[in-house]
Amino acid sequence: MGPRKPGQREIKDSGEFAGQCGLTVQKVEDKEEVEIGYLFLRRFWGRGLATKVAWASRDYGFLTLGYERLVSLIDPENLAARRVAERVGLALEQEVDKWNKKVCVYAISKDETVP
Ligand SMILES: CC(C)(COP(=O)(O)OP(=O)(O)OC[C@H]1O[C@@H](n2cnc3c(N)ncnc32)[C@H](O)[C@@H]1OP(=O)(O)O)[C@@H](O)C(=O)NCCC(=O)NCCS
């Protein structure tokens, strides 16, 4: 096993690679947005891992990197990914055309998370 890259997650007990999550710049209708993205191997789904790391990425984006707004771009049929976005506090803003298909834009701004 090679060195762990930033944003990758391993299961602590076994050191097994489980998936990844992180922030990436995306163009949405000619505007640059910062996206929280998440992807796990199927056998690790349903344990709350995506919610946990998406939450951490959100806080890192706002509190450490100082972004004012974060988004997630999600296939409308991907109900699990939509649920993760909602649990982390993002709200459905609009649907746009991207990657030759319709994509839901979920968004949250920093001031929505600061008490
Ligand atoms: C989307 C993905 C990251 C979710 O990972 P996960 O670790 O299983 O997510 P969590 O366990 O944190 O949460 C999943 C939530 O979706 C819900 N969910 C799962 N399958 C669902 C379905 N078919 N319909 C509705 N909700 C569903 C779960 O109940 C859970 O919500 P809850 O905690 O309120 O019960 C995972 O399915 C994945 O890697 N998919 C392939 C890559 C992908 O689609 N990435 C997102 C691209 S935008």
XYZ file of N, CA and C and ligand atoms in Angstrom:
393
model
N 0.845 -1.200 0.000
C 0.000 0.000 0.000
C 0.885 1.255 0.000
N 0.617 2.198 -0.891
C 1.415 3.411 -0.989
C 0.993 4.425 0.053
N 1.640 5.586 0.060
C 1.246 6.614 1.025
C -0.171 7.101 0.743
N -0.881 7.457 1.801
C -2.259 7.906 1.651
C -2.272 9.327 1.108
N -3.068 9.556 0.046
C -3.166 10.901 -0.515
C -4.171 11.712 0.302
N -4.036 13.053 0.297
C -5.006 13.871 1.020
C -6.419 13.569 0.528
N -7.370 13.515 1.448
C -8.766 13.296 1.063
C -9.141 11.846 0.930
N -8.195 10.937 0.938
C -8.556 9.529 0.858
C -8.830 8.999 2.256
N -9.732 8.040 2.340
C -10.086 7.490 3.640
C -9.784 6.010 3.670
N -9.249 5.584 4.779
C -9.038 4.157 4.982
C -9.808 3.760 6.227
N -10.181 2.495 6.272
C -10.794 1.986 7.485
C -9.667 1.787 8.503
N -9.840 2.410 9.668
C -8.739 2.456 10.631
C -8.286 1.056 11.048
N -9.241 0.129 11.225
C -8.877 -1.199 11.719
C -7.930 -1.916 10.765
N -8.228 -1.820 9.458
C -7.502 -2.653 8.498
C -6.558 -1.860 7.604
N -6.697 -0.538 7.580
C -5.889 0.268 6.674
C -6.354 0.158 5.236
N -7.533 -0.465 5.021
C -8.068 -0.662 3.674
C -8.544 0.664 3.083
N -8.287 0.878 1.796
C -8.803 2.077 1.117
C -10.326 1.970 0.978
N -11.054 3.010 1.413
C -12.522 2.961 1.390
C -13.120 3.926 0.371
N -12.442 5.030 0.097
C -13.016 6.007 -0.826
C -12.345 7.340 -0.654
N -12.936 8.351 -1.282
C -12.313 9.671 -1.186
C -13.356 10.775 -1.154
N -12.921 11.922 -0.659
C -13.794 13.080 -0.551
C -12.899 14.296 -0.537
N -13.376 15.396 -1.105
C -12.555 16.593 -1.054
C -13.163 17.730 -1.834
N -12.390 18.809 -1.925
C -12.858 20.026 -2.587
C -12.196 20.161 -3.947
N -12.987 20.535 -4.945
C -12.450 20.674 -6.292
C -13.181 21.817 -7.007
N -12.458 22.545 -7.851
C -13.073 23.674 -8.561
C -13.842 23.153 -9.775
N -15.064 23.626 -9.939
C -15.913 23.230 -11.072
C -16.495 24.476 -11.724
N -16.655 24.429 -13.028
C -17.337 25.517 -13.724
C -18.827 25.194 -13.781
N -19.654 26.098 -13.287
C -21.103 25.922 -13.334
C -21.688 27.149 -14.015
N -22.172 26.946 -15.239
C -22.731 28.045 -16.029
C -21.796 29.266 -16.026
N -20.551 29.057 -16.430
C -19.539 30.100 -16.589
C -19.025 30.713 -15.286
N -19.481 30.145 -14.171
C -18.997 30.651 -12.878
C -18.148 29.564 -12.224
N -17.059 29.956 -11.570
C -16.244 28.962 -10.862
C -16.809 28.729 -9.473
N -17.054 27.477 -9.169
C -17.570 27.096 -7.857
C -16.598 26.099 -7.234
N -16.645 25.986 -5.907
C -15.846 24.959 -5.233
C -16.792 23.851 -4.791
N -16.509 22.651 -5.262
C -17.414 21.531 -5.015
C -16.885 20.604 -3.927
N -17.805 20.160 -3.057
C -17.508 19.035 -2.162
C -17.876 17.774 -2.948
N -16.887 16.919 -3.205
C -17.157 15.680 -3.935
C -16.885 14.480 -3.040
N -17.627 13.378 -3.256
C -17.415 12.175 -2.427
C -17.701 10.921 -3.240
N -16.926 9.907 -2.936
C -16.988 8.658 -3.700
C -16.442 7.535 -2.826
N -17.262 6.516 -2.600
C -16.799 5.390 -1.782
C -16.990 4.074 -2.519
N -16.163 3.117 -2.214
C -16.352 1.776 -2.761
C -17.665 1.211 -2.221
N -18.356 0.458 -3.059
C -19.714 0.023 -2.753
C -19.816 -0.709 -1.403
N -18.803 -1.500 -1.091
C -18.942 -2.281 0.139
C -18.850 -1.420 1.401
N -18.492 -0.145 1.221
C -18.435 0.744 2.385
C -19.633 1.698 2.462
N -20.590 1.532 1.554
C -21.766 2.416 1.577
C -22.626 2.113 2.814
N -23.390 3.127 3.216
C -24.406 2.931 4.252
C -23.866 2.923 5.671
N -22.630 3.384 5.858
C -22.060 3.438 7.220
C -21.929 4.868 7.709
N -22.419 5.811 6.910
C -22.289 7.213 7.305
C -20.946 7.840 6.967
N -20.105 7.104 6.229
C -18.767 7.623 5.929
C -18.822 8.874 5.066
N -19.669 8.861 4.022
C -19.725 10.019 3.121
C -20.193 11.260 3.872
N -21.198 11.074 4.722
C -21.706 12.218 5.492
C -20.592 12.783 6.378
N -19.858 11.893 7.007
C -18.802 12.315 7.927
C -17.701 13.113 7.202
N -17.252 12.596 6.070
C -16.146 13.288 5.401
C -16.620 14.526 4.635
N -17.865 14.495 4.149
C -18.399 15.689 3.474
C -18.539 16.823 4.492
N -18.957 16.468 5.684
C -19.074 17.446 6.777
C -17.703 18.055 7.081
N -16.694 17.205 7.186
C -15.339 17.681 7.478
C -14.813 18.554 6.336
N -15.122 18.180 5.087
C -14.673 18.974 3.932
C -15.347 20.343 3.933
N -16.627 20.351 4.290
C -17.364 21.621 4.370
C -16.696 22.547 5.386
N -16.409 22.032 6.576
C -15.801 22.865 7.615
C -14.390 23.312 7.202
N -13.662 22.424 6.564
C -12.306 22.767 6.108
C -12.377 23.888 5.061
N -13.346 23.782 4.154
C -13.505 24.798 3.108
C -13.855 26.160 3.683
N -14.752 26.179 4.642
C -15.181 27.455 5.213
C -14.181 27.994 6.236
N -13.768 27.131 7.162
C -13.016 27.621 8.321
C -11.515 27.716 8.056
N -10.975 26.783 7.289
C -9.523 26.800 7.064
C -9.173 27.525 5.769
N -9.917 27.228 4.694
C -9.577 27.829 3.400
C -10.300 29.145 3.156
N -11.339 29.432 3.941
C -11.990 30.730 3.858
C -12.930 30.918 2.678
N -13.407 29.830 2.082
C -14.390 29.979 0.999
C -15.709 30.516 1.558
N -16.418 31.262 0.738
C -17.699 31.837 1.154
C -18.871 30.940 0.768
N -18.638 30.038 -0.222
C -19.744 29.233 -0.745
C -19.177 27.915 -1.253
N -19.932 26.845 -1.007
C -19.544 25.526 -1.496
C -20.754 24.889 -2.171
N -20.507 24.045 -3.154
C -21.609 23.378 -3.857
C -21.312 21.876 -3.952
N -22.355 21.122 -4.290
C -22.178 19.736 -4.737
C -23.011 19.566 -5.997
N -22.431 18.963 -7.015
C -23.111 18.735 -8.292
C -23.502 17.266 -8.338
N -24.812 17.003 -8.416
C -25.280 15.634 -8.198
C -26.312 15.244 -9.250
N -26.151 14.034 -9.787
C -27.151 13.466 -10.699
C -28.499 13.413 -9.963
N -29.576 13.914 -10.596
C -30.874 13.944 -9.912
C -31.319 12.569 -9.388
N -30.874 11.502 -10.033
C -31.304 10.155 -9.613
C -30.447 9.577 -8.492
N -29.382 10.272 -8.132
C -28.469 9.761 -7.114
C -28.972 10.182 -5.720
N -29.972 9.432 -5.244
C -30.660 9.841 -4.019
C -29.746 9.785 -2.797
N -28.834 8.823 -2.766
C -27.927 8.725 -1.618
C -27.019 9.953 -1.558
N -26.483 10.355 -2.713
C -25.601 11.530 -2.742
C -26.383 12.799 -2.396
N -27.639 12.873 -2.853
C -28.466 14.045 -2.522
C -28.712 14.105 -1.025
N -28.939 12.939 -0.437
C -29.197 12.867 1.006
C -27.960 13.320 1.795
N -26.791 12.893 1.333
C -25.555 13.305 2.007
C -25.437 14.834 1.963
N -25.669 15.425 0.793
C -25.579 16.883 0.660
C -26.537 17.575 1.629
N -27.768 17.047 1.696
C -28.768 17.661 2.584
C -28.354 17.541 4.048
N -27.809 16.392 4.409
C -27.417 16.195 5.805
C -26.274 17.129 6.210
N -25.469 17.507 5.229
C -24.339 18.386 5.517
C -24.770 19.857 5.453
N -26.048 20.104 5.128
C -26.592 21.450 5.181
C -26.738 22.143 3.850
N -26.428 21.444 2.749
C -26.587 22.061 1.431
C -28.056 21.967 1.001
N -28.502 22.964 0.252
C -29.886 22.979 -0.224
C -29.906 23.007 -1.753
N -30.910 22.365 -2.314
C -31.040 22.342 -3.777
C -31.317 23.757 -4.280
N -30.489 24.208 -5.204
C -30.596 25.581 -5.705
C -31.190 25.611 -7.104
N -30.673 24.754 -7.968
C -31.144 24.729 -9.357
C -30.656 23.464 -10.038
N -31.206 23.225 -11.238
C -30.673 22.165 -12.103
C -29.999 22.831 -13.284
N -28.817 22.342 -13.651
C -28.098 22.909 -14.794
C -27.699 21.783 -15.747
N -27.293 22.167 -16.956
C -26.732 21.202 -17.902
C -25.232 21.168 -17.706
N -24.710 19.980 -17.402
C -23.254 19.806 -17.270
C -22.936 18.352 -17.584
N -21.782 18.133 -18.168
C -21.357 16.778 -18.551
C -22.426 16.116 -19.445
N -23.088 16.925 -20.306
C -24.119 16.438 -21.235
C -25.323 15.814 -20.542
N -25.619 16.281 -19.359
C -26.816 15.797 -18.661
C -27.291 16.859 -17.668
N -28.452 16.615 -17.096
C -28.957 17.508 -16.040
C -28.258 17.176 -14.731
N -27.893 18.211 -14.016
C -27.200 18.024 -12.745
C -27.835 18.948 -11.706
N -28.080 18.417 -10.511
C -28.585 19.255 -9.424
C -27.427 20.022 -8.804
N -27.645 21.315 -8.592
C -26.658 22.126 -7.876
C -27.157 22.310 -6.441
N -26.474 21.663 -5.504
C -26.723 21.874 -4.077
C -25.706 22.895 -3.586
N -26.129 23.814 -2.712
C -25.218 24.881 -2.297
C -25.413 25.254 -0.830
N -24.338 25.791 -0.270
C -24.401 26.332 1.098
C -23.434 27.510 1.165
N -23.810 28.557 1.892
C -22.858 29.655 2.069
C -22.358 29.662 3.510
N -21.191 30.259 3.673
C -20.507 30.218 4.971
C -21.401 30.749 6.095
N -22.124 31.830 5.813
C -22.902 32.440 6.893
C -24.068 31.557 7.347
N -24.380 30.522 6.562
C -25.427 29.590 6.999
C -24.906 28.619 8.050
N -23.586 28.526 8.208
C -23.032 27.540 9.130
C -22.485 28.180 10.393
N -22.266 29.499 10.367
C -21.696 30.163 11.537
C -22.823 30.515 12.498
N -22.695 30.097 13.766
C -23.792 30.356 14.714
C -23.970 31.849 14.994
C -23.145 8.693 -2.596
C -22.222 7.897 -1.691
C -20.898 8.651 -1.552
C -22.890 7.766 -0.316
O -21.963 7.140 0.561
P -22.409 6.523 1.977
O -21.172 6.413 2.809
O -23.223 5.307 1.758
O -23.323 7.683 2.542
P -23.891 7.819 4.020
O -23.970 6.473 4.657
O -23.093 8.884 4.740
O -25.334 8.442 3.787
C -26.161 7.974 2.758
C -27.560 8.533 2.971
O -28.320 8.276 1.795
C -29.420 7.458 2.135
N -29.629 6.561 1.003
C -28.849 5.551 0.614
N -29.360 4.975 -0.486
C -30.498 5.666 -0.761
C -31.491 5.548 -1.772
N -31.405 4.637 -2.736
N -32.525 6.416 -1.755
C -32.620 7.370 -0.795
N -31.691 7.535 0.173
C -30.663 6.682 0.184
C -29.009 6.732 3.411
O -30.145 6.269 4.123
C -28.276 7.852 4.118
O -29.148 8.808 4.665
P -29.541 8.782 6.228
O -28.253 8.818 6.975
O -30.373 9.999 6.404
O -30.266 7.501 6.458
C -21.952 6.490 -2.238
O -23.176 5.901 -2.547
C -21.050 6.489 -3.479
O -19.825 6.507 -3.381
N -21.665 6.466 -4.677
C -20.916 6.450 -5.929
C -20.240 7.776 -6.193
C -21.200 8.908 -6.164
O -22.325 8.803 -6.642
N -20.721 10.005 -5.585
C -21.489 11.219 -5.517
C -21.285 11.994 -6.775
S -22.051 13.575 -6.622
